Amino acid sequence: MGIKISEIHDASEVSESCTDHKTSEYMADAAVLLKTQDGPWGVVVEVQRNDRLHDKQYTWPLYLATLRARHECPATLLVIAPQPAVARACAATIETGHPGYDLTPLVLRPEHVPVMTDPDAIAAEPAMGVLSAMFHAGPDDTLDAIVHAHDKIAEKDRAVARRYHDWVSALIPEAVRKSLEEKMKTESRWYSETAQAWIAEGKAQGIAEGEAVGEAKSVLLILEARGITVTDEQRQRVLTCTDLQQLETWVRRAATISSADELFN
């Protein structure tokens, strides 16, 4: 049929089942379902900071096929790669072996994201400001813009300003983060008086999140010990729950229910 394969020395039959009985957990960084005029459209989002892509050749097509099958809709893979060399590597076509069924990832590169140095523009669109910082933070003018945009956002909504600062800090390189923090301490009129409150609140939140993770794992361990099958979707729902009261309810139910569906009823 026109497919070129090197000389075949042997052939062996393997399982025809497409279900992974080892219950390996394959998780993308994020998955988004867009509701369009023509119906749903799935997007698998991966953030890639290095060029170690061997495993991605196999997991990226898997993520895409799973999202497409689960929601019965078109699906697209979007890779966010701040480093130019990594972006080029990510954009390489993944050959699956089937004619016409290769996957070329869509890669968000530095040239796709504007360099934002106007604090007013960032304050008007903080999410794009975060992306700009992720790809371009480093020069003094970009760091100055981040500091001044933070203050402009804080004038209207301190919670949004905090989220903006937290996201930027999490996404920029370590060396740039240190420079930004120094600028925030000396140039931001909001940062110094709120930093300690943020730190204290963050510690409390971290304790609560740790308790939630422990409760979620308890739910799954009880179900596993009782031989109750849990789907990937159900497992994800349990693991992402942060409501301690709900998790405690699930722990009690897990000890008596006969199927995972009953957990959520």
Short mmCIF file of C-alpha atoms in Angstrom, two decimals:
data_model
loop_
_atom_site.label_atom_id
_atom_site.label_comp_id
_atom_site.label_asym_id
_atom_site.label_seq_id
_atom_site.Cartn_x
_atom_site.Cartn_y
_atom_site.Cartn_z
CA MET A 1 0.00 0.00 0.00
CA GLY A 2 2.97 2.26 -0.51
CA ILE A 3 4.22 2.31 3.09
CA LYS A 4 7.98 1.91 3.40
CA ILE A 5 9.12 -0.22 6.34
CA SER A 6 12.62 -1.62 6.81
CA GLU A 7 13.11 -5.40 6.54
CA ILE A 8 10.81 -7.31 8.90
CA HIS A 9 12.50 -10.10 10.88
CA ASP A 10 9.59 -11.17 13.07
CA ALA A 11 6.01 -10.34 14.06
CA SER A 12 4.32 -10.96 17.39
CA GLU A 13 0.75 -10.49 18.54
CA VAL A 14 0.13 -8.03 21.38
CA SER A 15 -3.01 -7.08 23.28
CA GLU A 16 -5.70 -5.56 21.10
CA SER A 17 -7.20 -3.72 24.09
CA CYS A 18 -6.65 0.04 24.17
CA THR A 19 -7.36 0.21 27.92
CA ASP A 20 -4.33 0.64 30.15
CA HIS A 21 -4.89 -1.94 32.89
CA LYS A 22 -1.85 -0.64 34.78
CA THR A 23 -3.87 2.54 35.41
CA SER A 24 -0.96 4.75 34.38
CA GLU A 25 -1.94 8.36 34.89
CA TYR A 26 -1.27 10.59 31.89
CA MET A 27 -2.01 14.23 32.66
CA ALA A 28 -1.50 17.25 30.43
CA ASP A 29 -0.68 20.59 32.03
CA ALA A 30 -4.19 21.80 31.19
CA ALA A 31 -7.17 21.03 28.97
CA VAL A 32 -9.75 23.59 27.90
CA LEU A 33 -13.08 23.00 26.19
CA LEU A 34 -14.13 25.95 24.05
CA LYS A 35 -17.80 26.42 23.26
CA THR A 36 -18.00 27.73 19.71
CA GLN A 37 -20.90 28.52 17.41
CA ASP A 38 -20.23 25.23 15.60
CA GLY A 39 -19.92 23.16 18.77
CA PRO A 40 -17.22 22.30 21.32
CA TRP A 41 -13.50 22.47 20.54
CA GLY A 42 -10.90 20.97 22.86
CA VAL A 43 -7.44 22.41 23.50
CA VAL A 44 -4.64 20.51 25.23
CA VAL A 45 -2.17 22.99 26.76
CA GLU A 46 1.42 22.01 27.58
CA VAL A 47 4.12 24.30 29.00
CA GLN A 48 7.58 23.18 27.89
CA ARG A 49 10.73 24.72 29.37
CA ASN A 50 13.33 22.18 28.19
CA ASP A 51 14.05 20.13 25.08
CA ARG A 52 13.66 16.71 26.72
CA LEU A 53 10.91 15.65 24.37
CA HIS A 54 11.34 11.90 23.95
CA ASP A 55 8.28 10.99 26.06
CA LYS A 56 6.26 13.83 24.52
CA GLN A 57 6.35 12.07 21.15
CA TYR A 58 4.02 9.49 22.64
CA THR A 59 2.06 11.37 25.32
CA TRP A 60 1.10 14.44 23.26
CA PRO A 61 -0.80 12.42 20.62
CA LEU A 62 -2.37 10.46 23.48
CA TYR A 63 -3.62 13.60 25.25
CA LEU A 64 -5.09 14.88 22.00
CA ALA A 65 -6.83 11.62 21.08
CA THR A 66 -8.22 11.21 24.61
CA LEU A 67 -9.68 14.73 24.76
CA ARG A 68 -11.15 14.32 21.27
CA ALA A 69 -12.74 10.95 22.13
CA ARG A 70 -14.00 12.03 25.55
CA HIS A 71 -15.87 15.08 24.23
CA GLU A 72 -16.42 13.85 20.65
CA CYS A 73 -15.13 17.08 19.16
CA PRO A 74 -12.11 18.51 17.31
CA ALA A 75 -9.04 18.97 19.49
CA THR A 76 -5.82 20.98 19.16
CA LEU A 77 -2.47 20.79 20.93
CA LEU A 78 -0.98 24.12 22.08
CA VAL A 79 2.56 24.10 23.49
CA ILE A 80 3.77 27.20 25.35
CA ALA A 81 7.57 27.40 25.03
CA PRO A 82 9.25 30.62 26.25
CA GLN A 83 12.76 29.63 25.12
CA PRO A 84 13.32 29.95 21.33
CA ALA A 85 15.46 26.81 21.05
CA VAL A 86 12.89 24.78 22.99
CA ALA A 87 10.09 26.22 20.86
CA ARG A 88 11.83 25.08 17.68
CA ALA A 89 12.25 21.57 19.07
CA CYS A 90 8.60 21.41 20.15
CA ALA A 91 7.41 22.41 16.69
CA ALA A 92 8.96 19.32 15.07
CA THR A 93 6.41 16.98 13.50
CA ILE A 94 5.71 13.82 15.49
CA GLU A 95 5.53 10.88 13.09
CA THR A 96 3.00 8.31 14.26
CA GLY A 97 3.72 5.80 11.52
CA HIS A 98 0.31 6.05 9.87
CA PRO A 99 0.17 7.91 6.53
CA GLY A 100 -1.37 11.36 6.89
CA TYR A 101 -1.67 10.97 10.66
CA ASP A 102 1.33 12.91 11.91
CA LEU A 103 1.08 15.61 14.57
CA THR A 104 2.75 19.01 14.28
CA PRO A 105 2.20 20.86 17.58
CA LEU A 106 1.11 24.48 17.58
CA VAL A 107 3.81 26.28 19.55
CA LEU A 108 3.36 29.66 21.22
CA ARG A 109 6.74 31.37 20.76
CA PRO A 110 8.19 34.72 21.85
CA GLU A 111 7.35 36.30 18.49
CA HIS A 112 3.65 35.52 19.03
CA VAL A 113 3.48 37.48 22.29
CA PRO A 114 3.82 41.29 22.33
CA VAL A 115 6.41 42.95 24.56
CA MET A 116 4.28 45.01 26.94
CA THR A 117 6.02 47.98 28.53
CA ASP A 118 2.98 50.20 29.04
CA PRO A 119 1.62 49.76 32.60
CA ASP A 120 -1.81 51.05 31.56
CA ALA A 121 -2.06 48.40 28.83
CA ILE A 122 -1.05 45.66 31.26
CA ALA A 123 -3.52 46.89 33.89
CA ALA A 124 -6.27 46.81 31.26
CA GLU A 125 -5.39 43.22 30.29
CA PRO A 126 -3.45 41.52 33.14
CA ALA A 127 -3.60 38.04 31.60
CA MET A 128 -1.76 39.21 28.48
CA GLY A 129 0.64 41.04 30.79
CA VAL A 130 1.45 37.75 32.50
CA LEU A 131 2.18 36.12 29.12
CA SER A 132 4.36 39.04 28.11
CA ALA A 133 6.35 38.70 31.35
CA MET A 134 6.70 34.96 30.83
CA PHE A 135 8.25 35.43 27.39
CA HIS A 136 10.02 38.78 27.65
CA ALA A 137 10.73 39.78 31.27
CA GLY A 138 14.35 40.70 31.85
CA PRO A 139 15.20 44.17 30.49
CA ASP A 140 14.64 47.03 32.93
CA ASP A 141 11.76 48.51 30.95
CA THR A 142 9.77 45.26 31.17
CA LEU A 143 10.40 44.95 34.92
CA ASP A 144 9.46 48.61 35.47
CA ALA A 145 6.23 47.98 33.57
CA ILE A 146 5.42 44.97 35.76
CA VAL A 147 5.92 46.98 38.97
CA HIS A 148 3.90 49.99 37.83
CA ALA A 149 1.16 47.80 36.33
CA HIS A 150 0.90 45.95 39.64
CA ASP A 151 0.30 49.24 41.45
CA LYS A 152 -2.29 50.39 38.92
CA ILE A 153 -4.15 47.10 39.28
CA ALA A 154 -3.92 47.31 43.08
CA GLU A 155 -5.59 50.72 43.05
CA LYS A 156 -8.74 49.05 41.72
CA ASP A 157 -8.53 45.50 43.05
CA ARG A 158 -5.88 44.27 45.49
CA ALA A 159 -6.82 40.61 44.96
CA VAL A 160 -6.30 40.85 41.19
CA ALA A 161 -2.99 42.63 41.78
CA ARG A 162 -1.87 39.84 44.03
CA ARG A 163 -2.79 37.18 41.48
CA TYR A 164 -0.98 39.13 38.77
CA HIS A 165 2.16 39.35 40.92
CA ASP A 166 1.98 35.67 41.92
CA TRP A 167 1.59 34.45 38.34
CA VAL A 168 4.40 36.62 37.03
CA SER A 169 6.71 35.52 39.85
CA ALA A 170 5.92 31.86 39.19
CA LEU A 171 6.57 32.04 35.45
CA ILE A 172 9.72 34.14 35.06
CA PRO A 173 13.27 32.74 35.47
CA GLU A 174 14.82 32.73 38.95
CA ALA A 175 17.42 35.42 38.20
CA VAL A 176 14.77 37.76 36.78
CA ARG A 177 12.48 37.02 39.72
CA LYS A 178 15.10 38.28 42.17
CA SER A 179 15.52 41.51 40.21
CA LEU A 180 11.76 41.98 40.11
CA GLU A 181 11.40 41.46 43.85
CA GLU A 182 14.06 44.08 44.53
CA LYS A 183 12.20 46.54 42.32
CA MET A 184 8.91 45.69 44.00
CA LYS A 185 10.40 46.33 47.44
CA THR A 186 11.88 49.71 46.51
CA GLU A 187 9.52 51.10 43.87
CA SER A 188 6.04 49.71 44.57
CA ARG A 189 3.94 51.78 46.94
CA TRP A 190 1.65 48.81 47.55
CA TYR A 191 4.06 45.91 47.87
CA SER A 192 5.72 46.58 51.25
CA GLU A 193 2.51 47.04 53.23
CA THR A 194 0.81 43.97 51.78
CA ALA A 195 3.70 41.51 51.41
CA GLN A 196 3.61 40.22 54.98
CA ALA A 197 -0.15 39.77 54.87
CA TRP A 198 0.19 37.82 51.63
CA ILE A 199 2.90 35.60 53.12
CA ALA A 200 0.79 34.82 56.19
CA GLU A 201 -2.26 34.10 54.08
CA GLY A 202 -0.18 31.93 51.76
CA LYS A 203 1.05 29.80 54.66
CA ALA A 204 -2.51 29.24 55.89
CA GLN A 205 -3.65 28.39 52.38
CA GLY A 206 -0.76 25.94 52.00
CA ILE A 207 -1.79 24.09 55.17
CA ALA A 208 -5.40 23.84 53.96
CA GLU A 209 -4.31 22.63 50.53
CA GLY A 210 -2.10 19.97 52.15
CA GLU A 211 -5.05 18.70 54.19
CA ALA A 212 -7.22 18.56 51.06
CA VAL A 213 -4.62 16.53 49.16
CA GLY A 214 -4.39 14.07 52.07
CA GLU A 215 -8.15 13.62 52.24
CA ALA A 216 -8.39 13.14 48.45
CA LYS A 217 -5.72 10.44 48.53
CA SER A 218 -7.57 8.75 51.40
CA VAL A 219 -10.74 8.56 49.30
CA LEU A 220 -8.89 6.91 46.41
CA LEU A 221 -6.93 4.52 48.66
CA ILE A 222 -10.13 3.31 50.36
CA LEU A 223 -11.79 2.68 47.00
CA GLU A 224 -8.70 0.90 45.70
CA ALA A 225 -8.47 -1.29 48.82
CA ARG A 226 -12.14 -2.26 48.37
CA GLY A 227 -11.57 -3.14 44.71
CA ILE A 228 -13.84 -0.38 43.37
CA THR A 229 -12.89 0.85 39.90
CA VAL A 230 -12.38 4.60 39.49
CA THR A 231 -12.32 6.27 36.08
CA ASP A 232 -9.68 8.85 35.16
CA GLU A 233 -12.36 11.55 35.20
CA GLN A 234 -13.56 10.53 38.68
CA ARG A 235 -9.98 10.36 39.98
CA GLN A 236 -9.30 13.85 38.64
CA ARG A 237 -12.48 15.18 40.24
CA VAL A 238 -11.41 13.85 43.64
CA LEU A 239 -7.80 15.04 43.36
CA THR A 240 -8.76 18.57 42.32
CA CYS A 241 -11.38 19.06 45.05
CA THR A 242 -10.30 21.60 47.70
CA ASP A 243 -13.47 21.55 49.80
CA LEU A 244 -12.44 19.74 53.03
CA GLN A 245 -16.05 19.18 54.10
CA GLN A 246 -16.87 17.56 50.75
CA LEU A 247 -13.74 15.40 50.90
CA GLU A 248 -14.60 14.21 54.41
CA THR A 249 -18.06 13.23 53.15
CA TRP A 250 -16.45 11.27 50.31
CA VAL A 251 -14.12 9.50 52.75
CA ARG A 252 -17.13 8.24 54.73
CA ARG A 253 -19.00 7.20 51.59
CA ALA A 254 -15.95 5.40 50.18
CA ALA A 255 -16.12 2.93 53.06
CA THR A 256 -19.65 1.74 52.21
CA ILE A 257 -20.48 2.37 48.53
CA SER A 258 -20.44 -0.39 45.92
CA SER A 259 -19.43 1.75 42.91
CA ALA A 260 -17.49 4.97 42.34
CA ASP A 261 -20.58 6.62 40.82
CA GLU A 262 -22.27 6.50 44.24
CA LEU A 263 -19.48 8.66 45.65
CA PHE A 264 -20.87 11.76 43.90
CA ASN A 265 -24.60 11.14 44.46
#
